Amino acid sequence: MNVLIIEDEPLAAEKLISMLKTYDKDISILDVCSSVESALRWFSLNEDPDLGFFDIQLGDGTSFDIFEKVNVNFPVIFTTAYDRFAIKAFKVNSVDYLLKPFENEDLTAALEKFKSIHYSRINAMGMKQTVESVVRALKPENSYRERFVITVGQHLKLVYISDIVCFYSEEKSTFILTNEGRTYYLHQSLNQIEEELDPKIFFRTSRKEILNFRFMGAIINYGRNRLKITIDVPGEKREIVVSKERVKTFRDWLEQSS
């Protein structure tokens, strides 16, 4: 289990880490962020953890500020010395709410609650992926998207799939990068776009990017079991990272696409 801790008191962070290791020595602490700013920076550079422990009151705001600026798509256990935040905590991705100082049995109960919710979610996702794979297998190849209509000022422009290097999300918006190095805004989300693309040509490398097989350059091992891909576009030095959760699937996809 990969855990991110947001806590501005070093002693409290150390105690929480010790308690987590006591519960399960295989728990991996990805990082400890001590402020809203450092947490936002961490999220811009890393994949989501399996679970977050968020202290609510931080030196530069509250951890609720984080939810307003990034999509927190993973479960969170809040830790705080103030019970007045309880109602607000359960309006976001909260698994539990631990009032400081909490004991080992409190933490254990919260983690067991997380595990029961987490495994239920995994089973549901597994069923969803099975259904999606059947739908995709039955889908005729010629029904995949062939082009996008882009609004450029007062004009409409056709951008063909064969000219698209990648799709990516940035600051809650979606963009395409073409083989001419041009960037265009799209109204659809990456999840919507992914369903319309031929999986033999495009691969979802992370929650933020979808790559066109035909424009891949060098593939490089990139720490913590990830891969980094350079793309072949004139004047564009973009690099795309394959998240560690998708590396094995990516390798299998390369063999099928080659």
XYZ file of C-alpha atoms in Angstrom:
258
model
C 0.000 0.000 0.000
C 1.416 3.384 -1.034
C 0.618 6.167 1.437
C 1.002 9.940 1.207
C 1.065 11.944 4.454
C 0.225 15.643 4.648
C 1.239 16.841 8.091
C 2.968 20.048 9.229
C 4.118 18.741 12.629
C 7.287 16.605 12.207
C 6.757 14.694 15.462
C 3.157 13.887 14.537
C 4.310 12.681 11.094
C 6.994 10.465 12.652
C 4.492 8.979 15.102
C 1.997 8.259 12.305
C 4.693 6.572 10.196
C 5.705 4.412 13.168
C 2.084 3.422 13.808
C 1.554 2.567 10.129
C 4.684 0.392 10.075
C 3.484 -1.338 13.214
C 0.189 -2.084 11.488
C 1.891 -3.333 8.305
C 5.650 -3.213 7.717
C 5.078 -3.389 3.944
C 3.289 -0.031 3.830
C 5.317 2.363 1.665
C 5.400 6.023 2.711
C 5.698 7.914 -0.579
C 6.305 11.323 0.999
C 5.407 13.712 3.803
C 4.149 17.131 2.680
C 4.040 19.885 5.289
C 1.890 22.483 3.518
C -0.810 23.032 0.907
C 1.805 24.398 -1.502
C 4.156 21.422 -1.150
C 1.215 19.014 -1.525
C 0.081 20.678 -4.762
C 3.633 20.489 -6.074
C 3.798 16.785 -5.166
C 0.541 16.030 -7.000
C 1.815 17.785 -10.140
C 4.822 15.450 -10.270
C 3.526 12.092 -9.028
C 0.854 9.467 -9.516
C -1.920 9.134 -6.947
C -1.178 7.145 -3.780
C -3.431 4.318 -2.632
C -4.341 6.232 0.517
C -3.721 9.682 1.989
C -3.461 10.835 5.596
C -4.286 14.557 5.619
C -3.848 16.800 8.636
C -6.546 19.435 8.184
C -5.012 22.562 9.712
C -1.768 23.448 7.890
C 0.500 26.473 8.109
C -0.627 27.962 4.780
C -4.288 26.925 4.855
C -6.297 23.740 5.277
C -6.058 20.476 3.378
C -9.534 21.212 1.999
C -7.786 23.851 -0.156
C -6.044 20.976 -1.943
C -9.390 19.501 -3.018
C -10.306 22.821 -4.609
C -7.184 22.881 -6.801
C -6.586 19.263 -7.829
C -8.730 16.185 -8.399
C -8.173 13.965 -5.368
C -9.260 10.592 -6.745
C -8.010 8.425 -3.881
C -9.339 7.749 -0.364
C -8.266 10.031 2.488
C -8.153 9.583 6.261
C -8.176 12.974 7.972
C -6.186 13.623 11.140
C -6.802 16.750 13.199
C -6.939 18.173 16.690
C -10.208 19.971 15.906
C -13.541 18.177 15.675
C -15.255 21.142 14.007
C -14.030 19.951 10.590
C -15.769 16.566 10.776
C -18.818 17.396 8.642
C -16.740 19.041 5.925
C -14.321 16.099 5.876
C -17.072 13.649 4.983
C -18.117 15.768 2.006
C -14.892 14.846 0.224
C -13.090 11.496 -0.317
C -12.961 10.733 3.397
C -12.673 7.170 4.691
C -12.409 8.213 8.315
C -11.678 11.117 10.651
C -9.125 10.626 13.439
C -9.111 13.130 16.271
C -5.628 13.739 17.686
C -4.188 12.254 19.775
C -5.379 8.906 18.460
C -4.242 5.444 19.486
C -3.168 2.351 17.539
C -6.629 0.816 17.767
C -8.169 3.978 16.242
C -5.744 3.853 13.341
C -6.276 0.117 12.874
C -10.052 0.579 12.705
C -9.641 3.328 10.071
C -7.273 1.194 7.983
C -9.570 -1.835 8.143
C -12.417 0.384 7.004
C -10.269 1.614 4.111
C -9.352 -1.938 3.098
C -12.975 -3.072 3.034
C -13.935 -0.112 0.833
C -10.797 -0.418 -1.326
C -11.238 -4.109 -2.149
C -14.912 -3.610 -2.937
C -13.864 -0.880 -5.359
C -11.216 -3.108 -6.985
C -13.784 -5.866 -7.545
C -16.173 -3.355 -9.103
C -13.404 -2.003 -11.349
C -12.489 -5.526 -12.412
C -16.055 -6.167 -13.533
C -16.127 -2.799 -15.339
C -12.873 -3.594 -17.186
C -14.206 -7.016 -18.200
C -17.348 -5.459 -19.675
C -15.310 -2.760 -21.428
C -12.971 -5.350 -22.962
C -15.964 -7.260 -24.384
C -17.481 -4.071 -25.789
C -14.160 -3.082 -27.328
C -13.685 -6.534 -28.865
C -17.114 -6.330 -30.493
C -16.556 -2.812 -31.767
C -15.782 -2.666 -35.518
C -12.341 -1.243 -36.251
C -13.702 1.315 -38.699
C -15.895 2.882 -35.996
C -12.967 4.529 -34.197
C -12.604 8.299 -34.388
C -10.873 9.497 -37.572
C -10.714 13.243 -36.927
C -11.579 16.036 -34.506
C -13.213 19.362 -35.306
C -11.300 22.117 -33.505
C -12.431 25.710 -32.982
C -9.631 28.175 -33.728
C -10.860 31.714 -33.215
C -13.763 32.161 -35.638
C -12.764 29.138 -37.737
C -13.268 25.384 -37.599
C -10.274 23.174 -38.287
C -10.154 19.442 -39.010
C -7.370 17.587 -37.200
C -6.933 14.003 -38.373
C -6.035 11.161 -36.039
C -2.966 10.332 -38.125
C -1.549 13.792 -37.313
C -2.092 13.628 -33.532
C 0.977 12.842 -31.439
C -0.752 12.744 -28.057
C -3.676 13.918 -25.982
C -2.952 15.377 -22.551
C -4.676 17.098 -19.653
C -3.346 20.186 -17.931
C -5.047 22.323 -15.269
C -8.329 20.439 -15.737
C -8.349 21.053 -19.522
C -7.688 18.657 -22.421
C -5.357 19.328 -25.363
C -3.988 17.616 -28.447
C -0.445 17.946 -29.778
C -0.041 17.530 -33.554
C 2.914 16.369 -35.625
C 3.528 20.032 -36.545
C 4.070 20.875 -32.885
C 0.739 22.731 -32.612
C -1.503 22.478 -29.556
C -5.316 22.650 -29.631
C -7.935 22.656 -26.891
C -10.628 19.948 -26.765
C -13.911 19.946 -24.876
C -13.888 16.204 -24.126
C -12.151 14.570 -21.187
C -9.340 12.051 -21.707
C -11.669 9.283 -20.534
C -14.176 10.171 -23.262
C -11.476 10.463 -25.915
C -9.875 7.139 -24.978
C -13.118 5.303 -25.749
C -13.101 6.698 -29.309
C -9.505 5.778 -30.214
C -8.099 2.663 -31.847
C -6.235 0.814 -29.046
C -3.764 -0.572 -31.562
C -2.504 2.961 -32.186
C -3.100 4.866 -28.945
C -2.123 3.995 -25.378
C -3.134 5.670 -22.107
C 0.296 6.094 -20.492
C -1.079 7.791 -17.365
C -4.202 9.543 -16.154
C -2.861 12.695 -17.855
C -1.706 11.477 -21.290
C -2.624 9.276 -24.276
C 0.176 8.563 -26.763
C 0.147 7.744 -30.491
C 2.344 4.680 -31.142
C 3.604 6.136 -34.433
C 5.356 9.111 -32.837
C 7.280 7.294 -30.116
C 11.005 7.956 -29.926
C 13.354 6.486 -27.319
C 11.925 4.465 -24.427
C 14.011 4.858 -21.262
C 13.843 3.252 -17.812
C 12.823 6.024 -15.456
C 13.124 5.259 -11.718
C 10.561 3.536 -9.496
C 9.585 1.056 -12.217
C 8.411 3.677 -14.677
C 9.296 4.379 -18.314
C 9.983 7.676 -20.062
C 9.222 8.118 -23.774
C 10.567 10.860 -26.002
C 8.351 11.888 -28.895
C 9.417 12.629 -32.458
C 7.950 16.030 -33.273
C 9.897 18.889 -34.914
C 10.583 21.672 -32.408
C 8.879 19.805 -29.552
C 10.951 18.250 -26.755
C 8.104 16.631 -24.865
C 8.657 13.533 -22.750
C 5.861 11.223 -21.638
C 6.069 9.043 -18.534
C 4.359 5.663 -18.356
C 3.035 5.304 -14.806
C 4.310 2.275 -12.919
C 0.800 0.789 -12.764
C 0.670 0.744 -16.590
C 4.202 -0.386 -17.436
C 3.402 -4.097 -17.815
C 0.301 -3.368 -19.908
C 2.378 -0.955 -22.009
C 5.014 -3.614 -22.702
C 2.307 -6.074 -23.771
C 0.754 -3.371 -25.961
C 4.108 -2.697 -27.664
C 4.395 -6.336 -28.662
C 0.848 -6.384 -30.030
C 1.276 -3.086 -31.903
C 4.629 -3.883 -33.486
